[in-house]
Tab-separated table of N, CA and C in Angstrom:
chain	number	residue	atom	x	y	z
A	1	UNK	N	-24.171	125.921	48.755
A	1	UNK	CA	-24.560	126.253	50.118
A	1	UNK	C	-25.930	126.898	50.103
A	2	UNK	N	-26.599	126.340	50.893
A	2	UNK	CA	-27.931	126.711	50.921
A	2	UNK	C	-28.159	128.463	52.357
A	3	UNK	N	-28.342	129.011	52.003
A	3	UNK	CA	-28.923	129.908	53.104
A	3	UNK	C	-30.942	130.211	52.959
A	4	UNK	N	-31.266	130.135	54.172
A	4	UNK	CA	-32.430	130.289	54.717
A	4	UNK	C	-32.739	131.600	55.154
A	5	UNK	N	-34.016	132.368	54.508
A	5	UNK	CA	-34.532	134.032	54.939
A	5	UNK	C	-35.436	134.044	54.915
A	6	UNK	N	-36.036	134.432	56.364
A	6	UNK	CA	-37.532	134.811	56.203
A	6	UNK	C	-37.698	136.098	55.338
A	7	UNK	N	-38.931	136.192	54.535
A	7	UNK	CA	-38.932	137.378	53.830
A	7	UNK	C	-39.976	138.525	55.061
A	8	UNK	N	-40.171	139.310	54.528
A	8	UNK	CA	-40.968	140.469	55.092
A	8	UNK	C	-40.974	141.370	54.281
A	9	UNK	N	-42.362	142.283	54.611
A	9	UNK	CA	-42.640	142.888	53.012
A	9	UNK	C	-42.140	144.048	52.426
A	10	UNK	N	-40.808	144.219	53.659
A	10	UNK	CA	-39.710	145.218	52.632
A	10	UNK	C	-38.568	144.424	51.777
A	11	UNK	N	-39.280	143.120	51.454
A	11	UNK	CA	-38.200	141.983	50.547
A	11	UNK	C	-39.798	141.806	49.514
A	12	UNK	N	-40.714	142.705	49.337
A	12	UNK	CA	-41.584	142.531	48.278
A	12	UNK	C	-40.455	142.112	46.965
A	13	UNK	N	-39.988	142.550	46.695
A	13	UNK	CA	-38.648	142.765	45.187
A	13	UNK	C	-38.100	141.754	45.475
A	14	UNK	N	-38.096	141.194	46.325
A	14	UNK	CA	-36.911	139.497	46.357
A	14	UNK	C	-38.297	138.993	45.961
A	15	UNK	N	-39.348	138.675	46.898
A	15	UNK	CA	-40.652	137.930	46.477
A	15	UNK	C	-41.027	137.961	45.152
A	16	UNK	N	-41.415	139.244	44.489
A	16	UNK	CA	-42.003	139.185	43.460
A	16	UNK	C	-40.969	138.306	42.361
A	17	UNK	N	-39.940	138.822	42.108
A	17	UNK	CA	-38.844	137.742	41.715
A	17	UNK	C	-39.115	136.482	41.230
A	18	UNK	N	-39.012	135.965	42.431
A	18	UNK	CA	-38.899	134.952	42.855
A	18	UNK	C	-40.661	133.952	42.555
A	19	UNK	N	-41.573	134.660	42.837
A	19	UNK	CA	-42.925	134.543	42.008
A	19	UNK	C	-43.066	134.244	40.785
A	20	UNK	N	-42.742	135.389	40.434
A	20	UNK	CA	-42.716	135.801	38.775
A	20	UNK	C	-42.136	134.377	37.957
A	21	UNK	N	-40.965	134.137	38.186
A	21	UNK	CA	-39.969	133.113	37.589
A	21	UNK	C	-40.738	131.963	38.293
A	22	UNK	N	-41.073	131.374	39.351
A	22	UNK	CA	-42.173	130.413	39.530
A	22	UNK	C	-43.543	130.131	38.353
A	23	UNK	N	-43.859	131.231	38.357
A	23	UNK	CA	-45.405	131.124	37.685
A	23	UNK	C	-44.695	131.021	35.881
A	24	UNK	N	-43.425	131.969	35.812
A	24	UNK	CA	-43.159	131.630	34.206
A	24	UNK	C	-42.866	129.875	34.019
A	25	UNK	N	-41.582	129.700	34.927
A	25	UNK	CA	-41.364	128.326	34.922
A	25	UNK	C	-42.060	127.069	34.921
A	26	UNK	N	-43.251	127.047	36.041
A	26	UNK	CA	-44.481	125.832	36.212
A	26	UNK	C	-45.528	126.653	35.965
A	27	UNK	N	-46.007	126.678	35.225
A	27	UNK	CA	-47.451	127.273	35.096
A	27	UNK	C	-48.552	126.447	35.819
A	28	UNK	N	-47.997	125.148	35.336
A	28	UNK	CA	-48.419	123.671	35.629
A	28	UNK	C	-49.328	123.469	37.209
A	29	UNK	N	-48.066	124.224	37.784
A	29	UNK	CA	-48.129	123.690	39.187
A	29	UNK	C	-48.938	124.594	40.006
A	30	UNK	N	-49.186	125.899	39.461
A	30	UNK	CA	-49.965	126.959	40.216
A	30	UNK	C	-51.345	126.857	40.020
A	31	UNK	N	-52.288	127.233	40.964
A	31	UNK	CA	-53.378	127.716	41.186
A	31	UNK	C	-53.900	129.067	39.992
A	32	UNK	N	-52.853	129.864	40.229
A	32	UNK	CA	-52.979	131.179	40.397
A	32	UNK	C	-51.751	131.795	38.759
A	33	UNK	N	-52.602	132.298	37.560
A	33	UNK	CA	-51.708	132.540	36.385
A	33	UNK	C	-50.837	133.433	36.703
A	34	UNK	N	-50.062	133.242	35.654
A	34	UNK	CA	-48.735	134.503	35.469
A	34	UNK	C	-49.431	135.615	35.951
A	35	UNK	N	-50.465	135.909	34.716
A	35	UNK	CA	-51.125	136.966	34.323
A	35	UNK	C	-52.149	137.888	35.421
A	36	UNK	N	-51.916	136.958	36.416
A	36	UNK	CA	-52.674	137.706	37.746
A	36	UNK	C	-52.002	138.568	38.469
A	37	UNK	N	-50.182	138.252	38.249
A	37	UNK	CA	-49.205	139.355	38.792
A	37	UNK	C	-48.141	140.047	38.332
A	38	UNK	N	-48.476	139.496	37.376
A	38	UNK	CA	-47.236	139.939	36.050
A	38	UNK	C	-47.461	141.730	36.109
A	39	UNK	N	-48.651	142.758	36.211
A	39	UNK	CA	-48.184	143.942	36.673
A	39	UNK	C	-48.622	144.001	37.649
A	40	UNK	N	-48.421	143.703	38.593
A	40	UNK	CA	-48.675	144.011	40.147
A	40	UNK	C	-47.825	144.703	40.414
A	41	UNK	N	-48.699	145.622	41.192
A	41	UNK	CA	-47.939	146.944	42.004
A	41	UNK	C	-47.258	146.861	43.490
A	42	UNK	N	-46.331	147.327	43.841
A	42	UNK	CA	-45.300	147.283	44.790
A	42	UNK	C	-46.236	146.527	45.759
A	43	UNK	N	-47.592	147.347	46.133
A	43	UNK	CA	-48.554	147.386	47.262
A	43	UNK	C	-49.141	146.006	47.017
A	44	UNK	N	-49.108	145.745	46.459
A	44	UNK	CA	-49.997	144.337	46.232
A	44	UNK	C	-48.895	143.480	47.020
A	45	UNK	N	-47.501	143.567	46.496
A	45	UNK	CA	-46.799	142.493	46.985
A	45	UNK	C	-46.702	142.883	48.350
A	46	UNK	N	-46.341	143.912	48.597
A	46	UNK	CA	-46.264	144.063	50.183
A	46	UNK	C	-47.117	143.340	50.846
A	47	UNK	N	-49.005	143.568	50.326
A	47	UNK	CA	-49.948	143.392	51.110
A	47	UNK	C	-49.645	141.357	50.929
A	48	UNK	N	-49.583	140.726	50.038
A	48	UNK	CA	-49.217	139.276	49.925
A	48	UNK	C	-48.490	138.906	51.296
A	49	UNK	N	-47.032	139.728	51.201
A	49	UNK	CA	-46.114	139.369	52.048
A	49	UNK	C	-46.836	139.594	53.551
A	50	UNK	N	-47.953	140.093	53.750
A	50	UNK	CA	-48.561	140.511	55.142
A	50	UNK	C	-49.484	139.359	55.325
A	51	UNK	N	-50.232	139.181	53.912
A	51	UNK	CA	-52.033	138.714	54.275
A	51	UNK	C	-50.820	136.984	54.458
A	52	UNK	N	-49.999	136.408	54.287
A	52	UNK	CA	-49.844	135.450	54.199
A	52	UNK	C	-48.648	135.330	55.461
A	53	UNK	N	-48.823	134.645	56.569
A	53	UNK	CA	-47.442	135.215	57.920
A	53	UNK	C	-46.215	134.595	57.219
A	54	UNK	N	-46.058	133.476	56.546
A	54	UNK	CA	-44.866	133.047	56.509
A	54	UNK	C	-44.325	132.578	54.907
A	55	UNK	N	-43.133	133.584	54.837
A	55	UNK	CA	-43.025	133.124	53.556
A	55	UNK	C	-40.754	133.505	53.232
A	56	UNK	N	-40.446	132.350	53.173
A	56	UNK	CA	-39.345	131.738	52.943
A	56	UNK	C	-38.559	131.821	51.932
A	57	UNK	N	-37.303	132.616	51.894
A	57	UNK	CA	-36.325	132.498	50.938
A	57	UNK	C	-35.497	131.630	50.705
A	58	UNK	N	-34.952	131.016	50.183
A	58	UNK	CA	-33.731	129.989	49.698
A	58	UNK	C	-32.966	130.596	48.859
A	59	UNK	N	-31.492	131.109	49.665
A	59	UNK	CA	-30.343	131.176	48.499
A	59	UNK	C	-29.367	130.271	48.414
A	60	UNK	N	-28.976	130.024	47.083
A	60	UNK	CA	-27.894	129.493	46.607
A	60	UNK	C	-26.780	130.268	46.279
A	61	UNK	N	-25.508	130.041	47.053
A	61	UNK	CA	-24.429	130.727	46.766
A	61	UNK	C	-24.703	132.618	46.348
A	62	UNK	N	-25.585	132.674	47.663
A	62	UNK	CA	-25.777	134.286	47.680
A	62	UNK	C	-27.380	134.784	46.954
A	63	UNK	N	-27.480	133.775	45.979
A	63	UNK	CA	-28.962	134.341	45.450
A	63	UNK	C	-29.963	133.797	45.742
A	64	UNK	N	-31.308	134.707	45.874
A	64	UNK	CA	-33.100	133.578	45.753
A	64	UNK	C	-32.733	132.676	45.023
A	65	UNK	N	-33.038	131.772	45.014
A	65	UNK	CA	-32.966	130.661	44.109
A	65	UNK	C	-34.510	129.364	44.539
A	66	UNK	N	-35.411	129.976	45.791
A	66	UNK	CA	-36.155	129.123	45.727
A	66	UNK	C	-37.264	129.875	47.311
A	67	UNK	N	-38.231	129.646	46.963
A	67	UNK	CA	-39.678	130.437	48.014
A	67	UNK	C	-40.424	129.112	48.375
A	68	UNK	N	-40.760	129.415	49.687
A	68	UNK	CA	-41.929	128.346	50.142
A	68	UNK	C	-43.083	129.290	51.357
A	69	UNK	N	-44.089	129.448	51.294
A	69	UNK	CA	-45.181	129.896	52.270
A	69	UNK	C	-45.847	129.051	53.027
A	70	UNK	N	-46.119	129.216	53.913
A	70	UNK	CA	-47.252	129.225	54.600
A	70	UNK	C	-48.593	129.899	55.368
A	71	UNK	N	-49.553	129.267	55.559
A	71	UNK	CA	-51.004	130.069	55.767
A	71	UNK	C	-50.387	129.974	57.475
A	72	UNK	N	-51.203	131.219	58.022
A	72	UNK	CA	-52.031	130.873	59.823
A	72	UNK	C	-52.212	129.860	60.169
A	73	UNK	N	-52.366	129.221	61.047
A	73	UNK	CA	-52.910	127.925	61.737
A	73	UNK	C	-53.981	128.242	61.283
A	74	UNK	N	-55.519	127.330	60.549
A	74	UNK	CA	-56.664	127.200	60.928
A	74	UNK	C	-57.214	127.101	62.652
A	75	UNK	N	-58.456	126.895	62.198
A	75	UNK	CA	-59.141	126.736	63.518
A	75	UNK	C	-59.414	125.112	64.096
A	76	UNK	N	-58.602	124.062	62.993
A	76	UNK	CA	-58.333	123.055	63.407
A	76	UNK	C	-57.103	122.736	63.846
A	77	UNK	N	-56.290	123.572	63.459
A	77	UNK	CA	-54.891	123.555	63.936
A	77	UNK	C	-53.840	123.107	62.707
A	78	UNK	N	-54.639	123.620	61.686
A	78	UNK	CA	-53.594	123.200	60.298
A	78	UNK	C	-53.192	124.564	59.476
A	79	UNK	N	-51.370	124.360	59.283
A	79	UNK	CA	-50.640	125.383	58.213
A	79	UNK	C	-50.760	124.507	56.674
A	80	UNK	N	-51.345	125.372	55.949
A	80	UNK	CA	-51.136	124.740	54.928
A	80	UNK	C	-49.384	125.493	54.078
A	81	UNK	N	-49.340	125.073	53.365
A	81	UNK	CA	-47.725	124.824	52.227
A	81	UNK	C	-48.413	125.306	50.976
A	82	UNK	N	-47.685	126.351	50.785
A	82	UNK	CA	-47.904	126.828	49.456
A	82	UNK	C	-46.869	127.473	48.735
A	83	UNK	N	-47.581	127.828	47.641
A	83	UNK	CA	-46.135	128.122	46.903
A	83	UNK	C	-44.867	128.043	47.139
A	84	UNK	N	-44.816	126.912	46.698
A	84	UNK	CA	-43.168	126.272	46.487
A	84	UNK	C	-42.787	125.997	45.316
A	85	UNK	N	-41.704	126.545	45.163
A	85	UNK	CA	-40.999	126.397	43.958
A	85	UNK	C	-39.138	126.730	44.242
A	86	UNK	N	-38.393	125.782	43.240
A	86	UNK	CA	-36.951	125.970	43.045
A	86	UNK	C	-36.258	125.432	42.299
A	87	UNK	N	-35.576	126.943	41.885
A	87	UNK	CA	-35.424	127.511	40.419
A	87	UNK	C	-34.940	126.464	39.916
A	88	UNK	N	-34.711	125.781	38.559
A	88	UNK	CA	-34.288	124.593	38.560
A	88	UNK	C	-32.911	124.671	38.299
A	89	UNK	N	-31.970	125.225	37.977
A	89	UNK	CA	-30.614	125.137	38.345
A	89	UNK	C	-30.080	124.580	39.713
A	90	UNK	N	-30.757	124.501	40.529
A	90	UNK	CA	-30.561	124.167	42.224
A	90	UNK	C	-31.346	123.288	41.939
A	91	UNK	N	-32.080	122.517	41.516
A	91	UNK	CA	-32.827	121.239	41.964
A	91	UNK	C	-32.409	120.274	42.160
A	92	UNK	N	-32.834	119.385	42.936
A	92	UNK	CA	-31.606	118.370	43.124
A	92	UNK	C	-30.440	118.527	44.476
A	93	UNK	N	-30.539	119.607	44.748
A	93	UNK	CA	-29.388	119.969	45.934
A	93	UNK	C	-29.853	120.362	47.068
A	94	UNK	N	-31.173	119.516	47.661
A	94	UNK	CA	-31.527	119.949	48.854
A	94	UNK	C	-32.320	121.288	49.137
A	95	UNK	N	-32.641	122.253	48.290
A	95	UNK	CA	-32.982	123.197	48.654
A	95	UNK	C	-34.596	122.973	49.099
A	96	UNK	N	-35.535	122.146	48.176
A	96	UNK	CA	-36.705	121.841	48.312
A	96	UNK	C	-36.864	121.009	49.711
A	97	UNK	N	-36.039	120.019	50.001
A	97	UNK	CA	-36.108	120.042	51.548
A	97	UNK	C	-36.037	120.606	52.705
A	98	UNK	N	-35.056	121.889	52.259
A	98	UNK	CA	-34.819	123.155	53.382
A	98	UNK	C	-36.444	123.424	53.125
A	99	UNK	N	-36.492	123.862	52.361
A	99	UNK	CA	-37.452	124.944	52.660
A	99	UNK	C	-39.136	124.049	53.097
A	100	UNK	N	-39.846	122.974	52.968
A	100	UNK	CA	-40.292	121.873	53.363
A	100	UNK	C	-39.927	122.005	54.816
A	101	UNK	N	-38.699	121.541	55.319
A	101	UNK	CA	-38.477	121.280	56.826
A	101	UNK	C	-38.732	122.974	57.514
A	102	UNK	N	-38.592	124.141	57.054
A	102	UNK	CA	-38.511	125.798	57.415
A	102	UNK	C	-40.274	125.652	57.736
A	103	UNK	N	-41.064	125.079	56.716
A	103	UNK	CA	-42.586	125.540	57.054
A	103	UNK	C	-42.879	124.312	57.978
A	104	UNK	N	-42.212	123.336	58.224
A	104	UNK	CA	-42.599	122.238	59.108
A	104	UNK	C	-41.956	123.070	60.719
A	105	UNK	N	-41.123	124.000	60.969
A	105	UNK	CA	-40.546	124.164	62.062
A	105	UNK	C	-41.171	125.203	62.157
A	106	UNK	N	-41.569	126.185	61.268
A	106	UNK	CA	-42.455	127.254	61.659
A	106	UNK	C	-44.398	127.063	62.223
A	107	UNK	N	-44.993	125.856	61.814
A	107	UNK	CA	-45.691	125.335	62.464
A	107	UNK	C	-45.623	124.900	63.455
A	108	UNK	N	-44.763	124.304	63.953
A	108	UNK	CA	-44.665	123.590	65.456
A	108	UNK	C	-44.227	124.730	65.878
A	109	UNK	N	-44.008	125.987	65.390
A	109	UNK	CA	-43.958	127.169	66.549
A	109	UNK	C	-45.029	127.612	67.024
A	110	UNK	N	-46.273	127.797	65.915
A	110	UNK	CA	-47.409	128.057	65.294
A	110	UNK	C	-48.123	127.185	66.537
A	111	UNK	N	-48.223	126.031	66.993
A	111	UNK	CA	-49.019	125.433	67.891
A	111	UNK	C	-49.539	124.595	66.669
A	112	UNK	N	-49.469	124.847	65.741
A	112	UNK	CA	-49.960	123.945	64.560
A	112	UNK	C	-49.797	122.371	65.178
A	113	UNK	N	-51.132	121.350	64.306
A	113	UNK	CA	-51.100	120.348	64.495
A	113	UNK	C	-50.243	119.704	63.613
A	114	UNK	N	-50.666	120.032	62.287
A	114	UNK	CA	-50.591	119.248	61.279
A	114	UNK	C	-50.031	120.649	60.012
A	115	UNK	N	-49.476	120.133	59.107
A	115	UNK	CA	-49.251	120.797	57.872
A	115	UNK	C	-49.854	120.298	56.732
A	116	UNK	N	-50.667	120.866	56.028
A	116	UNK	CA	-51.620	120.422	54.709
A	116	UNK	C	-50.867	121.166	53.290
A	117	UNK	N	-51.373	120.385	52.014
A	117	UNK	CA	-50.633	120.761	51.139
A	117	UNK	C	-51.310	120.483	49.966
A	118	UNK	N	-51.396	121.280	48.441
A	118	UNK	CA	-52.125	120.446	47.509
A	118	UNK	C	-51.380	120.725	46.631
A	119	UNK	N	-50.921	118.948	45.505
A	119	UNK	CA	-50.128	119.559	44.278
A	119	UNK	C	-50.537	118.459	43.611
A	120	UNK	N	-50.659	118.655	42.340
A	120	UNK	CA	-50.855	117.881	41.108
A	120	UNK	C	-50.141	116.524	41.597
A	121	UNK	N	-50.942	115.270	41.107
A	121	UNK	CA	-50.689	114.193	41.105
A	121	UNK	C	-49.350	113.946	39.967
A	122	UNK	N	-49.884	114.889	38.750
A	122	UNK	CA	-48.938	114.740	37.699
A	122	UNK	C	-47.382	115.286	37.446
A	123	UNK	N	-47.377	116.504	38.624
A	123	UNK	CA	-46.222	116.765	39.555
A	123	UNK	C	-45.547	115.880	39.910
A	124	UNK	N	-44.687	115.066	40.309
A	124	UNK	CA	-43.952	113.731	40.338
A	124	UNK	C	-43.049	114.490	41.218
A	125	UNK	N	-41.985	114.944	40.647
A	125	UNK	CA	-41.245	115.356	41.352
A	125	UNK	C	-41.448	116.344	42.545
A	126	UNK	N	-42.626	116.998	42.388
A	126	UNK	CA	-43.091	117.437	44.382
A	126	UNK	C	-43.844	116.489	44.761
A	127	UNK	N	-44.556	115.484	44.485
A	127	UNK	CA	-45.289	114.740	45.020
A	127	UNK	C	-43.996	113.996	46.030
A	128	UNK	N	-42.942	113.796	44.699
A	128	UNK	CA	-41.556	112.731	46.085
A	128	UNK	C	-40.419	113.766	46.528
A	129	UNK	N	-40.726	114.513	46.419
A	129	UNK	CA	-40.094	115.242	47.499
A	129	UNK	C	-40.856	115.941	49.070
A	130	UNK	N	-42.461	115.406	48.535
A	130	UNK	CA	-43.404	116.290	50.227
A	130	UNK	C	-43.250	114.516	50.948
A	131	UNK	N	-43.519	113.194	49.707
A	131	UNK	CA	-43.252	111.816	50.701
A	131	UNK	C	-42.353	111.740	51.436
A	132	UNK	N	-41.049	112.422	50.934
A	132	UNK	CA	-39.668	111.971	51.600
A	132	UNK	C	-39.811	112.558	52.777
A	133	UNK	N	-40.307	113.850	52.636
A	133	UNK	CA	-40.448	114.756	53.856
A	133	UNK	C	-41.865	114.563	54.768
A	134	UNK	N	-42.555	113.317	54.304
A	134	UNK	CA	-43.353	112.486	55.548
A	134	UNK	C	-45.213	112.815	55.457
A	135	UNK	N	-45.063	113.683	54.301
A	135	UNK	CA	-46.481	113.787	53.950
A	135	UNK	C	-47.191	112.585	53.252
A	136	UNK	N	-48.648	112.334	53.996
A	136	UNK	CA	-49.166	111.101	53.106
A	136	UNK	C	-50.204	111.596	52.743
A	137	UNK	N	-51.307	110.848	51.795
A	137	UNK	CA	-52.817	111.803	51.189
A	137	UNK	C	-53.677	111.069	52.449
A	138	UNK	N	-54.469	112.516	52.585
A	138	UNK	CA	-55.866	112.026	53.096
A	138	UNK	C	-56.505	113.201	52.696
A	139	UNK	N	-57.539	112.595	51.564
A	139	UNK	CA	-58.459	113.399	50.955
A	139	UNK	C	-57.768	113.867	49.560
A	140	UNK	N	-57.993	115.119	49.454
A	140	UNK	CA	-57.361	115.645	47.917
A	140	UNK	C	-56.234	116.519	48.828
A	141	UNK	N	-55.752	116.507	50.042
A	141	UNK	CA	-54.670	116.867	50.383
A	141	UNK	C	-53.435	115.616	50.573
A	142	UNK	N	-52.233	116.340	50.851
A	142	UNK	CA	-50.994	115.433	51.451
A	142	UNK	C	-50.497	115.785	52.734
A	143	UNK	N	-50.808	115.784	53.607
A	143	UNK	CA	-50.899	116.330	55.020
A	143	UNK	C	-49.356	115.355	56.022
A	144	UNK	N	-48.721	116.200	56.843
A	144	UNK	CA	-48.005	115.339	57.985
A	144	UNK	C	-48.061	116.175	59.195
A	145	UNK	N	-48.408	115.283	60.401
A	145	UNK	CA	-48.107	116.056	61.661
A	145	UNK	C	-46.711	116.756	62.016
A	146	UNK	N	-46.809	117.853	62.854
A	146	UNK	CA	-45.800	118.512	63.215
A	146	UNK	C	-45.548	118.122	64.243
């Protein structure tokens, strides 16, 4: 059973978590090293959980088991998708689509046009899981309207 939580930044300690084990797990897939938050202080995560409006828990049978963010609308009218990750014990069971469809419904709250996204070509398995969920490339992004 999947449950859905917005975080807020008195869930810094679910986030960081949930980070942490992202960046150990795919190194691959991040922007951004372990080693940039591996000692980060309470305040840092708080300030993350602020500077960024939307950012998404996924539990499995009671626990995090999977995070997805999103940016502000730009000034063109685009949320971008970021950090996503889930844990891989749950992969496979829908959770990467919850949380995909959570930043697609929180944009169309947003007035957002469109949702933008960037992940390794060599990523396979998020590349077909953002298609299924209706993203196509234009440019070095994978973008779908909301």
């Amino acid at each position: 059973m999947i449950t859905l939580r917005r975080l807020a930044p008195d869930d810094w300690a679910v986030f960081r978590d949930l980070r942490l084990a992202s960046l150990r797990d795919a190194p691959e897939a991040f922007e951004t090293p372990l080693a940039d938050w591996l000692h980060a202080d309470e305040r840092r995560w708080r300030r993350r959980l602020t500077d960024v409006p939307f950012t998404m828990c996924a539990e499995w049978e009671g626990r995090p088991a999977g995070v997805v963010c999103g940016t502000a609308p730009d000034e063109a009218g685009e949320v971008e998708l970021i950090s996503l990750w889930v844990a891989p014990a749950v992969r496979g069971h829908g959770v990467g689509n919850a949380l995909v469809r959570a930043v697609l419904r929180w944009a169309a709250d947003q007035g957002a046009r469109q949702v933008r996204l960037e992940v390794r070509e060599t990523n396979t398995h998020a590349v077909a899981l953002y298609r299924r969920q209706g993203f196509r490339p234009e440019g070095r992004y994978l973008v779908r309207p909301v």
